[in-house]
Amino acid sequence: KSAGEYENSATRFRNYEGKFPTVELKLDFNFESTWFNTDDQITSDIIADLPTGKVGKSIRSVRIWNKRGAETFFTMANIVWTVELEENRRILTLSSATSIDVFGCGPIIEVGIKFPRNSEQEQCNEIKPLGVTVDNKFHLPIWVESCSFPASIFVRPIAQRKTSSTQYSIYEWCSLPLLELAEVGRNVVTTEFSPRVVEVKSRWITEVNLLGGVYCPLNCDNEKFLRPIWMTCSFSQEMTENGRNSGEGEPIRMRENTSSISVSIWSTMTVRNMLPCNLEWEVTTDLKRSIFDSSELRDKQWSFHGITPLSSGATSNSRPNLQCGNAVEIFAENSFDRELYARF
């Protein structure tokens, strides 16, 4: 090889001597969207000085601009920057600070969004899927908080049919929103770059802590061996002072604190088999054996519908018995089923 060829092909190493570089990012909202007016020009300030050396999470508040016709809006959105170390590799992750967490080994949860009906968005009144939980977690897209519109978040369980690889839900979206992005105020700000800029202040609100969860009715023609479910939910908000505004030049307004928000979803009860044998099980709401879930019932769901809607992807198969080391999540039919009884 020539000297030039060797120089181009040789592996290069860089010694940071304990000083790791920082990362600078800018969010790209240049995509076709059916969620809101496609004429909106959405941009963000630069997110600067993101660390790569220290393992952990940090929360930033980024200013997002929305130019709609002759008006210019901006809002603040929290993002989470995560640095992980895996097999001597650094994994850098940027996500929104609003997430949905599923505990246990229950079904995959589908997340949907609905914008309120108005003159500009007649087509947006329906609930549209955003995605599904991966490894029991789903981060809401950052653009949800960028469009300066109120929004409602809904969930429902989904499962995979035995005859195809597509995911399918026999449930309606939950009867009440899991989260709602509500506008709490507007400020008119004057800058040297624009004579009139409107700051839209929004925050996430929810009633799940008051109600205790959400109800998902059935959505299928034949309800044989099927039942509606109640998913227990809780809302938590973690405040932090390590956030800072990021942007070019001096920020219009410094947010005093930042926070990450999560809604957790649980089943009513978890049954785990730690015996060296398979178990048949059934769960009742009273001692008179009014069975509402059992290994036999899930076997019938699989045979009749080709789906076990409340099983995880790993256990959504034709084996109804609970194998050694496995667990099953039991979801009540409504919020009044506080006491459940199990037999094996």
Coordinates of C-alpha atoms in Angstrom, one line a residue:
K1 CA 0.0 0.0 0.0
S2 CA 1.0 3.6 -0.6
A3 CA 1.5 5.9 2.4
G4 CA -1.8 7.6 1.6
E5 CA -3.7 4.3 1.3
Y6 CA -2.3 3.0 4.6
E7 CA -3.2 6.3 6.4
N8 CA -6.8 6.1 5.2
S9 CA -7.3 2.4 6.1
A10 CA -5.4 2.3 9.4
T11 CA -7.5 2.2 12.6
R12 CA -7.2 5.4 14.5
F13 CA -7.4 5.8 18.2
R14 CA -7.9 8.8 20.3
N15 CA -6.8 9.2 23.9
Y16 CA -9.2 11.4 25.8
E17 CA -7.0 11.3 29.0
G18 CA -10.2 11.3 31.2
K19 CA -11.8 14.2 29.3
F20 CA -14.7 13.1 27.2
P21 CA -16.3 15.2 24.4
T22 CA -19.7 16.7 24.7
V23 CA -22.5 16.3 22.1
E24 CA -24.5 19.0 20.4
L25 CA -27.9 18.1 18.9
K26 CA -30.8 19.8 17.2
L27 CA -34.2 18.1 16.9
D28 CA -35.5 17.6 13.3
F29 CA -39.3 17.9 12.9
N30 CA -39.1 17.9 9.1
F31 CA -41.6 15.0 8.4
E32 CA -45.0 14.6 6.9
S33 CA -47.5 14.6 9.7
T34 CA -51.2 13.8 9.8
W35 CA -51.4 14.9 13.4
F36 CA -51.5 18.7 12.8
N37 CA -51.3 21.3 10.1
T38 CA -48.5 20.3 7.8
D39 CA -47.9 24.0 7.0
D40 CA -46.5 24.5 10.5
Q41 CA -42.8 25.1 10.5
I42 CA -41.4 23.4 13.7
T43 CA -37.8 23.8 14.8
S44 CA -35.9 23.6 18.0
D45 CA -33.0 25.4 19.6
I46 CA -29.7 23.5 19.8
I47 CA -29.2 21.2 22.7
A48 CA -25.6 21.9 23.7
D49 CA -23.0 20.4 26.0
L50 CA -24.6 17.0 26.4
P51 CA -22.1 15.0 28.5
T52 CA -20.7 11.6 27.4
G53 CA -18.3 10.8 30.2
K54 CA -20.4 10.3 33.3
V55 CA -22.8 7.4 33.3
G56 CA -26.4 8.3 34.2
K57 CA -29.3 10.4 33.2
S58 CA -29.8 14.1 33.0
I59 CA -32.9 16.2 32.0
R60 CA -32.8 19.2 29.8
S61 CA -35.5 21.7 28.8
V62 CA -35.4 22.6 25.2
R63 CA -37.3 25.4 23.5
I64 CA -39.3 24.3 20.4
W65 CA -40.6 26.9 17.9
N66 CA -43.7 26.6 15.8
K67 CA -44.4 29.1 13.1
R68 CA -48.0 29.0 12.0
G69 CA -48.8 31.4 9.3
A70 CA -48.0 34.9 10.5
E71 CA -47.8 33.8 14.2
T72 CA -44.8 32.3 16.0
F73 CA -45.2 30.2 19.1
F74 CA -42.7 28.4 21.3
T75 CA -43.0 25.9 24.1
M76 CA -40.6 24.2 26.5
A77 CA -40.2 20.4 26.3
N78 CA -38.2 18.2 28.7
I79 CA -35.9 15.6 27.2
V80 CA -33.8 12.9 28.9
W81 CA -30.2 12.3 28.0
T82 CA -28.9 8.9 29.1
V83 CA -25.3 7.7 29.1
E84 CA -24.8 3.9 29.5
L85 CA -21.7 1.8 29.5
E86 CA -22.0 -1.7 27.9
E87 CA -19.0 -3.9 27.1
N88 CA -16.7 -0.9 27.0
R89 CA -19.0 0.9 24.7
R90 CA -20.9 4.1 25.5
I91 CA -24.5 4.1 24.5
L92 CA -26.1 7.6 24.3
T93 CA -29.9 7.9 24.3
L94 CA -32.1 10.9 23.8
S95 CA -35.8 10.5 24.6
S96 CA -38.7 12.5 25.9
A97 CA -39.2 12.9 29.6
T98 CA -42.7 11.4 29.5
S99 CA -43.0 7.6 29.5
I100 CA -45.4 4.8 30.1
D101 CA -44.1 1.8 32.1
V102 CA -45.6 -1.6 32.3
F103 CA -44.7 -3.8 35.3
G104 CA -44.8 -7.6 35.4
C105 CA -45.1 -10.0 32.5
G106 CA -48.4 -8.9 31.0
P107 CA -49.4 -8.1 27.5
I108 CA -47.8 -5.5 25.2
I109 CA -49.5 -2.1 25.5
E110 CA -50.4 0.0 22.5
V111 CA -50.3 3.8 23.0
G112 CA -52.6 6.1 21.0
I113 CA -53.1 9.9 20.8
K114 CA -56.1 12.1 20.1
F115 CA -56.1 15.8 19.4
P116 CA -59.3 17.9 20.1
R117 CA -61.7 18.6 17.3
N118 CA -61.5 22.1 15.9
S119 CA -61.9 23.9 12.6
E120 CA -58.4 23.1 11.5
Q121 CA -58.3 19.5 12.6
E122 CA -61.6 17.8 11.7
Q123 CA -59.7 14.6 10.8
C124 CA -57.8 14.4 14.1
N125 CA -60.6 13.6 16.5
E126 CA -60.0 9.9 16.3
I127 CA -57.4 8.0 18.4
K128 CA -54.4 7.1 16.3
P129 CA -51.7 4.6 17.3
L130 CA -48.3 6.0 18.3
G131 CA -46.6 2.7 18.9
V132 CA -46.3 -0.1 21.4
T133 CA -44.2 -0.8 24.5
V134 CA -40.8 -2.3 24.0
D135 CA -39.3 -4.1 27.0
N136 CA -42.3 -2.8 29.0
K137 CA -41.6 0.9 28.3
F138 CA -42.8 3.5 25.9
H139 CA -41.5 7.1 25.6
L140 CA -43.9 9.5 24.1
P141 CA -42.5 11.3 20.9
I142 CA -41.1 14.7 21.6
W143 CA -43.2 16.2 18.8
V144 CA -46.3 15.6 20.9
E145 CA -45.3 18.6 23.1
S146 CA -44.1 20.6 20.2
C147 CA -47.3 21.2 18.2
S148 CA -48.9 23.7 20.7
F149 CA -52.1 21.7 20.8
P150 CA -53.8 19.9 23.7
A151 CA -53.5 16.2 23.4
S152 CA -54.9 13.1 25.1
I153 CA -53.0 9.7 25.5
F154 CA -54.9 6.4 25.5
V155 CA -53.7 2.8 26.0
R156 CA -55.0 -0.7 25.4
P157 CA -53.5 -4.3 25.4
I158 CA -52.6 -6.0 22.2
A159 CA -51.4 -9.5 21.3
Q160 CA -50.4 -11.5 18.4
R161 CA -52.6 -14.0 16.5
K162 CA -51.4 -17.5 16.1
T163 CA -52.2 -17.4 12.4
S164 CA -50.2 -14.3 11.5
S165 CA -47.3 -12.1 12.8
T166 CA -49.5 -9.0 13.0
Q167 CA -50.5 -7.6 16.3
Y168 CA -54.2 -7.4 17.1
S169 CA -56.3 -5.9 19.9
I170 CA -59.7 -7.1 21.0
Y171 CA -60.1 -4.1 23.3
E172 CA -61.3 -0.6 22.8
W173 CA -59.0 2.2 23.8
C174 CA -59.3 2.9 27.5
S175 CA -62.5 4.8 28.4
L176 CA -60.6 7.8 29.9
P177 CA -57.3 9.4 28.9
L178 CA -54.2 8.1 30.6
L179 CA -52.6 11.5 30.2
E180 CA -53.7 14.9 29.0
L181 CA -51.5 17.7 27.7
A182 CA -53.4 20.8 28.8
E183 CA -52.6 24.4 28.0
V184 CA -52.2 26.4 31.3
G185 CA -51.4 29.8 29.9
R186 CA -49.9 32.0 27.2
N187 CA -47.4 34.9 27.3
V188 CA -46.6 37.4 24.6
V189 CA -42.8 37.9 24.5
T190 CA -41.0 40.5 22.4
T191 CA -37.5 39.8 21.2
E192 CA -35.0 41.5 18.9
F193 CA -35.6 38.8 16.3
S194 CA -39.4 38.9 16.3
P195 CA -41.8 41.7 17.4
R196 CA -44.3 39.2 18.8
V197 CA -43.7 35.7 20.0
V198 CA -46.3 33.7 22.0
E199 CA -45.1 31.4 24.7
V200 CA -47.5 28.4 25.1
K201 CA -47.3 26.9 28.6
S202 CA -48.6 23.3 28.9
R203 CA -48.4 20.6 31.4
W204 CA -49.4 16.9 31.7
I205 CA -52.4 16.2 33.9
T206 CA -54.1 12.9 34.8
E207 CA -56.9 11.4 36.9
V208 CA -55.4 7.9 37.2
N209 CA -54.2 8.5 40.8
L210 CA -57.8 9.5 41.7
L211 CA -59.5 6.7 39.8
G212 CA -56.9 4.1 40.4
G213 CA -56.7 2.9 36.8
V214 CA -58.4 2.7 33.5
Y215 CA -61.1 0.5 32.0
C216 CA -60.8 -1.1 28.6
P217 CA -64.0 -2.5 27.1
L218 CA -64.1 -5.3 24.5
N219 CA -64.1 -4.5 20.8
C220 CA -65.0 -7.6 18.9
D221 CA -68.0 -9.3 17.2
N222 CA -67.8 -12.5 19.2
E223 CA -67.1 -12.0 22.9
K224 CA -67.1 -15.7 23.8
F225 CA -64.5 -16.6 26.5
L226 CA -63.4 -12.9 26.6
R227 CA -64.0 -10.1 29.1
P228 CA -63.2 -6.4 29.6
I229 CA -60.3 -5.5 31.9
W230 CA -59.3 -3.0 34.5
M231 CA -55.6 -1.8 34.4
T232 CA -54.3 -0.4 37.7
C233 CA -52.3 2.8 37.0
S234 CA -50.3 5.4 39.0
F235 CA -48.8 8.7 38.0
S236 CA -45.4 9.9 39.3
Q237 CA -43.3 13.0 38.6
E238 CA -39.6 13.3 39.5
M239 CA -38.3 16.8 39.9
T240 CA -34.7 17.7 39.3
E241 CA -32.6 20.8 39.3
N242 CA -30.0 19.6 36.8
G243 CA -32.0 20.8 33.8
R244 CA -31.1 23.9 31.9
N245 CA -32.4 25.7 29.0
S246 CA -30.6 25.2 25.8
G247 CA -30.6 27.5 22.8
E248 CA -28.7 30.0 20.7
G249 CA -28.0 33.2 22.7
E250 CA -29.8 34.1 25.8
P251 CA -33.0 32.2 26.6
I252 CA -36.2 34.0 26.7
R253 CA -37.2 32.4 29.9
M254 CA -35.2 30.1 32.2
R255 CA -37.2 27.2 33.5
E256 CA -36.7 26.9 37.3
N257 CA -36.8 23.1 37.3
T258 CA -37.3 20.2 35.0
S259 CA -39.0 16.9 35.6
S260 CA -39.6 13.4 34.2
I261 CA -43.1 12.0 34.2
S262 CA -44.2 8.4 34.1
V263 CA -47.4 6.5 34.3
S264 CA -47.1 2.9 35.6
I265 CA -49.5 0.1 34.6
W266 CA -49.9 -2.9 36.8
S267 CA -52.1 -6.0 36.8
T268 CA -54.4 -6.7 39.8
M269 CA -52.5 -9.8 40.8
T270 CA -49.4 -11.8 39.7
V271 CA -49.3 -15.6 40.0
R272 CA -45.8 -17.1 39.8
N273 CA -45.0 -20.9 39.7
M274 CA -41.8 -21.8 41.6
L275 CA -42.6 -25.5 41.9
P276 CA -40.7 -28.1 39.7
C277 CA -43.9 -28.9 37.8
N278 CA -46.6 -27.3 35.6
L279 CA -49.7 -25.8 37.3
E280 CA -53.3 -25.4 36.3
W281 CA -54.7 -22.3 37.9
E282 CA -57.9 -20.3 38.2
V283 CA -58.9 -17.0 39.8
T284 CA -62.2 -16.1 41.2
T285 CA -63.8 -13.0 42.7
D286 CA -65.5 -14.8 45.6
L287 CA -65.4 -18.1 47.4
K288 CA -68.3 -19.5 45.3
R289 CA -66.0 -20.1 42.3
S290 CA -67.3 -17.5 39.9
I291 CA -64.2 -18.0 37.7
F292 CA -63.2 -15.0 35.6
D293 CA -59.7 -16.1 34.6
S294 CA -57.9 -19.5 34.5
S295 CA -55.5 -21.5 32.5
E296 CA -58.5 -23.4 31.0
L297 CA -60.1 -20.1 29.9
R298 CA -57.0 -18.9 28.2
D299 CA -56.6 -22.2 26.4
K300 CA -60.2 -21.7 25.1
Q301 CA -59.3 -18.1 24.0
W302 CA -56.4 -19.5 22.0
S303 CA -58.4 -22.3 20.4
F304 CA -61.5 -20.1 19.6
H305 CA -60.0 -16.7 18.8
G306 CA -56.3 -17.6 18.0
I307 CA -55.2 -15.1 20.7
T308 CA -54.6 -14.9 24.4
P309 CA -55.0 -11.1 24.9
L310 CA -53.6 -10.9 28.5
S311 CA -50.5 -13.0 28.1
S312 CA -47.1 -11.7 27.3
G313 CA -45.4 -12.3 24.0
A314 CA -43.3 -15.1 25.5
T315 CA -46.3 -16.9 26.9
S316 CA -48.9 -16.1 24.3
N317 CA -49.1 -19.7 22.9
S318 CA -51.1 -22.8 23.1
R319 CA -49.7 -24.0 26.4
P320 CA -52.2 -22.9 29.0
N321 CA -50.5 -24.5 32.1
L322 CA -48.2 -22.3 34.1
Q323 CA -44.7 -23.7 33.7
C324 CA -42.0 -23.7 36.4
G325 CA -40.4 -20.3 36.8
N326 CA -43.1 -18.5 34.8
A327 CA -45.7 -16.1 35.9
V328 CA -49.1 -14.9 34.7
E329 CA -50.7 -11.5 35.2
I330 CA -54.3 -11.3 36.4
F331 CA -56.4 -8.3 35.4
A332 CA -59.6 -7.6 37.2
E333 CA -62.8 -6.9 35.2
N334 CA -63.5 -3.6 37.0
S335 CA -62.3 -1.4 39.8
F336 CA -64.6 -3.0 42.3
D337 CA -62.8 -6.4 42.2
R338 CA -60.4 -5.7 45.1
E339 CA -60.2 -9.2 46.5
L340 CA -59.3 -12.1 44.3
Y341 CA -58.9 -15.8 45.2
A342 CA -56.6 -18.3 43.4
R343 CA -56.7 -22.0 43.4
F344 CA -54.4 -24.6 41.7

